[in-house]
mmCIF file of C-alpha atoms in Angstrom:
data_model
loop_
_atom_site.group_PDB
_atom_site.id
_atom_site.type_symbol
_atom_site.label_atom_id
_atom_site.label_comp_id
_atom_site.label_asym_id
_atom_site.label_seq_id
_atom_site.Cartn_x
_atom_site.Cartn_y
_atom_site.Cartn_z
ATOM 1 C CA GLY A 1 -24.824 -31.944 14.396
ATOM 2 C CA ALA A 2 -21.245 -31.725 13.168
ATOM 3 C CA VAL A 3 -18.848 -30.284 15.605
ATOM 4 C CA VAL A 4 -15.340 -28.933 14.895
ATOM 5 C CA SER A 5 -12.882 -28.392 17.844
ATOM 6 C CA GLN A 6 -10.089 -25.994 17.383
ATOM 7 C CA HIS A 7 -7.208 -25.498 20.084
ATOM 8 C CA PRO A 8 -5.955 -23.478 21.493
ATOM 9 C CA SER A 9 -8.403 -20.676 21.510
ATOM 10 C CA ARG A 10 -5.783 -18.240 22.494
ATOM 11 C CA VAL A 11 -2.089 -18.317 22.389
ATOM 12 C CA ILE A 12 0.560 -15.719 22.979
ATOM 13 C CA CYS A 13 4.050 -16.209 21.827
ATOM 14 C CA LYS A 14 7.405 -14.442 21.362
ATOM 15 C CA SER A 15 8.500 -13.301 17.932
ATOM 16 C CA GLY A 16 10.620 -16.162 16.178
ATOM 17 C CA THR A 17 8.837 -19.019 17.816
ATOM 18 C CA SER A 18 6.521 -21.499 16.166
ATOM 19 C CA VAL A 19 3.016 -21.986 17.077
ATOM 20 C CA LYS A 20 0.946 -25.002 16.390
ATOM 21 C CA ILE A 21 -2.917 -24.852 16.090
ATOM 22 C CA GLU A 22 -5.056 -28.014 15.891
ATOM 23 C CA CYS A 23 -8.411 -28.436 14.161
ATOM 24 C CA ARG A 24 -10.298 -31.826 15.061
ATOM 25 C CA SER A 25 -13.732 -32.963 13.463
ATOM 26 C CA LEU A 26 -15.320 -34.700 16.664
ATOM 27 C CA ASP A 27 -18.147 -36.698 15.125
ATOM 28 C CA PHE A 28 -17.422 -37.014 11.583
ATOM 29 C CA GLN A 29 -14.736 -37.569 9.163
ATOM 30 C CA ALA A 30 -13.458 -34.940 7.055
ATOM 31 C CA THR A 31 -11.153 -35.480 4.126
ATOM 32 C CA THR A 32 -10.942 -31.912 3.405
ATOM 33 C CA MET A 33 -10.466 -28.969 5.963
ATOM 34 C CA PHE A 34 -10.081 -25.389 5.378
ATOM 35 C CA TRP A 35 -7.880 -22.755 7.276
ATOM 36 C CA TYR A 36 -9.010 -19.190 7.375
ATOM 37 C CA ARG A 37 -7.607 -15.959 8.626
ATOM 38 C CA GLN A 38 -9.527 -13.162 9.818
ATOM 39 C CA PHE A 39 -8.301 -9.598 10.709
ATOM 40 C CA PRO A 40 -10.254 -7.507 12.980
ATOM 41 C CA LYS A 41 -13.746 -6.448 11.601
ATOM 42 C CA LYS A 42 -12.769 -7.724 8.343
ATOM 43 C CA SER A 43 -13.800 -10.913 6.205
ATOM 44 C CA LEU A 44 -12.372 -14.323 6.453
ATOM 45 C CA MET A 45 -9.649 -14.843 3.984
ATOM 46 C CA LEU A 46 -9.009 -18.506 2.813
ATOM 47 C CA MET A 47 -5.390 -19.488 3.441
ATOM 48 C CA ALA A 48 -5.256 -23.073 2.212
ATOM 49 C CA THR A 49 -7.183 -26.432 1.654
ATOM 50 C CA SER A 50 -5.942 -29.296 3.886
ATOM 51 C CA ASN A 51 -6.183 -32.664 2.185
ATOM 52 C CA GLU A 52 -5.891 -35.792 4.208
ATOM 53 C CA GLY A 53 -2.952 -37.754 3.318
ATOM 54 C CA SER A 54 -1.719 -35.377 0.555
ATOM 55 C CA LYS A 55 -0.177 -31.723 0.511
ATOM 56 C CA ALA A 56 -2.310 -28.784 1.331
ATOM 57 C CA THR A 57 -3.249 -26.492 -1.574
ATOM 58 C CA TYR A 58 -2.566 -22.805 -0.592
ATOM 59 C CA GLU A 59 -4.294 -19.786 -2.027
ATOM 60 C CA GLN A 60 -2.165 -17.194 -3.837
ATOM 61 C CA GLY A 61 -0.121 -15.018 -1.751
ATOM 62 C CA VAL A 62 -0.033 -17.521 1.291
ATOM 63 C CA GLU A 63 3.528 -18.508 2.015
ATOM 64 C CA LYS A 64 3.423 -22.540 2.579
ATOM 65 C CA ASP A 65 6.785 -22.665 4.219
ATOM 66 C CA LYS A 66 5.446 -20.060 6.869
ATOM 67 C CA PHE A 67 2.075 -21.787 7.470
ATOM 68 C CA LEU A 68 2.600 -25.556 7.514
ATOM 69 C CA ILE A 69 -0.320 -27.544 7.466
ATOM 70 C CA ASN A 70 -0.559 -31.426 8.107
ATOM 71 C CA HIS A 71 -3.769 -33.482 7.617
ATOM 72 C CA ALA A 72 -2.563 -36.821 8.970
ATOM 73 C CA SER A 73 -6.091 -38.367 9.805
ATOM 74 C CA LEU A 74 -9.657 -38.026 8.720
ATOM 75 C CA THR A 75 -10.409 -35.959 11.945
ATOM 76 C CA LEU A 76 -7.381 -33.840 12.475
ATOM 77 C CA SER A 77 -5.588 -30.866 10.464
ATOM 78 C CA THR A 78 -2.791 -28.871 12.151
ATOM 79 C CA LEU A 79 -1.683 -25.310 11.127
ATOM 80 C CA THR A 80 1.936 -24.395 12.296
ATOM 81 C CA VAL A 81 3.027 -20.952 12.194
ATOM 82 C CA THR A 82 6.899 -20.746 11.802
ATOM 83 C CA SER A 83 9.168 -18.215 13.065
ATOM 84 C CA ALA A 84 6.183 -16.082 13.955
ATOM 85 C CA HIS A 85 6.078 -12.255 13.782
ATOM 86 C CA PRO A 86 4.097 -9.758 14.895
ATOM 87 C CA GLU A 87 2.175 -9.347 11.575
ATOM 88 C CA ASP A 88 1.209 -12.965 12.013
ATOM 89 C CA SER A 89 -0.749 -12.047 14.818
ATOM 90 C CA SER A 90 -4.327 -12.662 13.843
ATOM 91 C CA PHE A 91 -7.640 -14.881 14.269
ATOM 92 C CA TYR A 92 -7.132 -18.224 12.558
ATOM 93 C CA ILE A 93 -10.363 -20.340 12.017
ATOM 94 C CA CYS A 94 -10.550 -23.921 10.675
ATOM 95 C CA SER A 95 -13.435 -25.553 8.995
ATOM 96 C CA ALA A 96 -14.570 -28.614 7.563
ATOM 97 C CA ARG A 97 -17.142 -30.323 5.552
ATOM 98 C CA GLU A 98 -18.688 -33.735 6.174
ATOM 99 C CA ARG A 99 -18.098 -36.282 3.777
ATOM 100 C CA THR A 100 -21.866 -37.348 3.965
ATOM 101 C CA GLY A 101 -22.845 -33.772 3.446
ATOM 102 C CA GLU A 102 -25.554 -32.934 0.903
ATOM 103 C CA ALA A 103 -23.835 -33.308 -2.404
ATOM 104 C CA GLY A 104 -22.573 -30.134 -3.791
ATOM 105 C CA ALA A 105 -23.875 -28.046 -0.934
ATOM 106 C CA ASN A 106 -20.400 -27.413 0.582
ATOM 107 C CA VAL A 107 -21.659 -26.540 3.919
ATOM 108 C CA LEU A 108 -18.933 -25.769 6.384
ATOM 109 C CA THR A 109 -18.543 -26.383 10.115
ATOM 110 C CA PHE A 110 -16.339 -23.904 11.721
ATOM 111 C CA GLY A 111 -14.119 -24.242 14.775
ATOM 112 C CA ALA A 112 -14.209 -21.500 17.352
ATOM 113 C CA GLY A 113 -11.054 -20.021 16.238
ATOM 114 C CA SER A 114 -7.616 -19.450 17.552
ATOM 115 C CA ARG A 115 -6.349 -15.949 18.565
ATOM 116 C CA LEU A 116 -2.690 -15.651 18.064
ATOM 117 C CA THR A 117 -0.738 -12.970 19.421
ATOM 118 C CA VAL A 118 2.879 -12.556 18.741
ATOM 119 C CA LEU A 119 4.835 -10.085 20.630
ATOM 120 C CA SER B 1 -10.484 -10.980 -3.704
ATOM 121 C CA GLN B 2 -13.683 -11.058 -2.124
ATOM 122 C CA GLN B 3 -16.505 -12.908 -3.897
ATOM 123 C CA GLY B 4 -19.409 -11.428 -1.771
ATOM 124 C CA GLU B 5 -19.878 -7.838 -0.775
ATOM 125 C CA GLU B 6 -22.341 -7.199 2.026
ATOM 126 C CA ASP B 7 -24.115 -4.088 2.627
ATOM 127 C CA PRO B 8 -24.646 -2.302 4.801
ATOM 128 C CA GLN B 9 -21.380 -2.810 6.578
ATOM 129 C CA ALA B 10 -22.993 -1.996 9.946
ATOM 130 C CA LEU B 11 -26.687 -2.023 11.060
ATOM 131 C CA SER B 12 -28.271 -0.894 14.254
ATOM 132 C CA ILE B 13 -32.035 -1.450 15.044
ATOM 133 C CA GLN B 14 -34.242 -1.743 17.793
ATOM 134 C CA GLU B 15 -35.351 -5.248 19.108
ATOM 135 C CA GLY B 16 -38.522 -6.201 17.448
ATOM 136 C CA GLU B 17 -37.819 -4.579 14.197
ATOM 137 C CA ASN B 18 -36.677 -6.678 11.044
ATOM 138 C CA ALA B 19 -33.149 -6.522 9.729
ATOM 139 C CA THR B 20 -32.192 -6.730 6.212
ATOM 140 C CA MET B 21 -28.878 -7.405 4.842
ATOM 141 C CA ASN B 22 -27.727 -7.623 1.283
ATOM 142 C CA CYS B 23 -24.907 -9.202 -0.659
ATOM 143 C CA SER B 24 -23.362 -9.040 -4.177
ATOM 144 C CA TYR B 25 -21.342 -11.538 -5.925
ATOM 145 C CA LYS B 26 -19.493 -11.436 -9.186
ATOM 146 C CA THR B 27 -19.464 -15.034 -10.674
ATOM 147 C CA SER B 28 -21.555 -17.913 -11.324
ATOM 148 C CA ILE B 29 -22.467 -19.922 -8.150
ATOM 149 C CA ASN B 30 -23.924 -23.236 -7.464
ATOM 150 C CA ASN B 31 -25.219 -21.933 -4.119
ATOM 151 C CA LEU B 32 -24.897 -19.034 -1.818
ATOM 152 C CA GLN B 33 -24.840 -19.251 1.986
ATOM 153 C CA TRP B 34 -25.226 -17.241 4.931
ATOM 154 C CA TYR B 35 -23.158 -17.763 8.278
ATOM 155 C CA ARG B 36 -23.256 -15.911 11.527
ATOM 156 C CA GLN B 37 -20.283 -15.070 13.760
ATOM 157 C CA ASN B 38 -20.457 -13.854 17.261
ATOM 158 C CA SER B 39 -17.630 -11.583 18.583
ATOM 159 C CA GLY B 40 -14.352 -13.555 18.563
ATOM 160 C CA ARG B 41 -16.006 -16.783 17.658
ATOM 161 C CA GLY B 42 -16.338 -19.149 14.704
ATOM 162 C CA LEU B 43 -18.907 -18.999 12.019
ATOM 163 C CA VAL B 44 -22.110 -20.765 12.233
ATOM 164 C CA HIS B 45 -24.187 -21.877 9.044
ATOM 165 C CA LEU B 46 -27.473 -20.303 8.893
ATOM 166 C CA ILE B 47 -29.031 -21.234 5.477
ATOM 167 C CA LEU B 48 -28.161 -22.192 2.016
ATOM 168 C CA ILE B 49 -30.125 -21.262 -1.055
ATOM 169 C CA ARG B 50 -29.326 -22.959 -4.334
ATOM 170 C CA SER B 51 -28.815 -21.034 -7.591
ATOM 171 C CA ASN B 52 -32.215 -22.542 -8.954
ATOM 172 C CA GLU B 53 -34.104 -21.165 -5.933
ATOM 173 C CA ARG B 54 -35.444 -17.546 -5.458
ATOM 174 C CA GLU B 55 -36.471 -17.626 -1.983
ATOM 175 C CA LYS B 56 -36.018 -19.698 1.237
ATOM 176 C CA HIS B 57 -37.237 -19.588 4.808
ATOM 177 C CA SER B 58 -35.927 -20.935 7.971
ATOM 178 C CA GLY B 59 -37.687 -19.927 11.102
ATOM 179 C CA ARG B 60 -37.293 -16.078 11.349
ATOM 180 C CA LEU B 61 -34.881 -16.194 8.223
ATOM 181 C CA ARG B 62 -35.718 -15.512 4.866
ATOM 182 C CA VAL B 63 -33.164 -15.433 2.090
ATOM 183 C CA THR B 64 -33.624 -14.299 -1.448
ATOM 184 C CA LEU B 65 -31.457 -14.779 -4.580
ATOM 185 C CA ASP B 66 -31.559 -12.951 -7.609
ATOM 186 C CA THR B 67 -28.958 -14.714 -9.966
ATOM 187 C CA SER B 68 -29.631 -12.157 -12.854
ATOM 188 C CA LYS B 69 -28.510 -9.329 -10.431
ATOM 189 C CA LYS B 70 -26.041 -11.720 -8.692
ATOM 190 C CA SER B 71 -27.394 -10.557 -5.335
ATOM 191 C CA SER B 72 -28.919 -11.879 -2.193
ATOM 192 C CA SER B 73 -30.625 -10.842 0.700
ATOM 193 C CA LEU B 74 -30.920 -12.033 4.280
ATOM 194 C CA LEU B 75 -34.112 -10.836 6.335
ATOM 195 C CA ILE B 76 -34.223 -11.403 10.080
ATOM 196 C CA THR B 77 -37.750 -10.739 11.316
ATOM 197 C CA ALA B 78 -38.790 -9.782 14.735
ATOM 198 C CA SER B 79 -35.140 -9.305 15.662
ATOM 199 C CA ARG B 80 -33.995 -10.083 19.234
ATOM 200 C CA ALA B 81 -31.009 -8.882 21.267
ATOM 201 C CA ALA B 82 -29.222 -12.350 20.787
ATOM 202 C CA ASP B 83 -29.170 -11.584 17.049
ATOM 203 C CA THR B 84 -26.350 -9.160 17.512
ATOM 204 C CA ALA B 85 -23.535 -10.626 15.562
ATOM 205 C CA SER B 86 -21.878 -10.382 12.188
ATOM 206 C CA TYR B 87 -23.432 -11.738 9.248
ATOM 207 C CA PHE B 88 -21.606 -13.314 6.057
ATOM 208 C CA CYS B 89 -22.558 -14.390 2.852
ATOM 209 C CA ALA B 90 -20.344 -17.071 1.150
ATOM 210 C CA THR B 91 -20.029 -18.564 -2.207
ATOM 211 C CA ALA B 92 -18.129 -21.434 -3.637
ATOM 212 C CA LYS B 93 -15.475 -21.007 -6.168
ATOM 213 C CA THR B 94 -16.997 -23.849 -8.166
ATOM 214 C CA GLY B 95 -19.864 -26.124 -7.800
ATOM 215 C CA GLY B 96 -17.669 -28.829 -6.554
ATOM 216 C CA GLY B 97 -17.825 -29.809 -2.709
ATOM 217 C CA ALA B 98 -13.813 -29.605 -2.192
ATOM 218 C CA ASP B 99 -13.401 -25.887 -2.543
ATOM 219 C CA GLY B 100 -13.421 -23.524 0.333
ATOM 220 C CA LEU B 101 -15.870 -20.720 0.481
ATOM 221 C CA THR B 102 -15.149 -17.194 -0.244
ATOM 222 C CA PHE B 103 -16.760 -14.797 2.196
ATOM 223 C CA GLY B 104 -17.960 -11.301 1.770
ATOM 224 C CA LYS B 105 -16.921 -8.455 4.211
ATOM 225 C CA GLY B 106 -19.785 -8.968 6.575
ATOM 226 C CA THR B 107 -22.563 -6.871 7.958
ATOM 227 C CA HIS B 108 -22.326 -6.099 11.830
ATOM 228 C CA LEU B 109 -25.744 -6.116 13.144
ATOM 229 C CA ILE B 110 -26.387 -4.693 16.441
ATOM 230 C CA ILE B 111 -29.888 -4.960 18.015
ATOM 231 C CA GLN B 112 -30.770 -2.385 20.634
ATOM 232 C CA PRO B 113 -32.886 -3.623 23.548
#
């Protein structure tokens, strides 16, 4: 089945630094990937839709200059948290939909998530 | 805002019992999906039910959908300790395939051995 690899799984950084999280579709091509953020014991919040070869589409309230998304190829999207602050500490999860997936089904395959802790 | 709202928020049952979780949503949907999340991990797709379907089975899972009430239920029969996880319902904002899913708040299921 479809596999999405996400790295790093855990990262600790100092306030003010930038952190990059990678999301790769291992055995399928993904023109669209999605980035979610999850707070402890809470639901997933869609942050942005990453589109291969074009700009990401951000959800309302998500700072695009804060959370930089690049989707340079059909198998790789990256999320960079710039000038991180403690309030950016969270669990970030990426997901992708297979191009050949069932039409209209929109079933997503998720990465294992990245836990970011900003000191 | 969250499209789906699950209840209960937490459920603890004995191994072997059936677990039922409910989900309500607010707008028209093309399909509704259920996902499972083990602690600190990503989500795994469990089952999808289309808007023109009323019930669907997959192994020990049974999903129902009532579009008139905008609600769905997930039943796990003969629960096992390994079923302990959080369960989320999810809907797409539109019927298209390019939209991210909107997730409910989830039900944390604990199966007591």
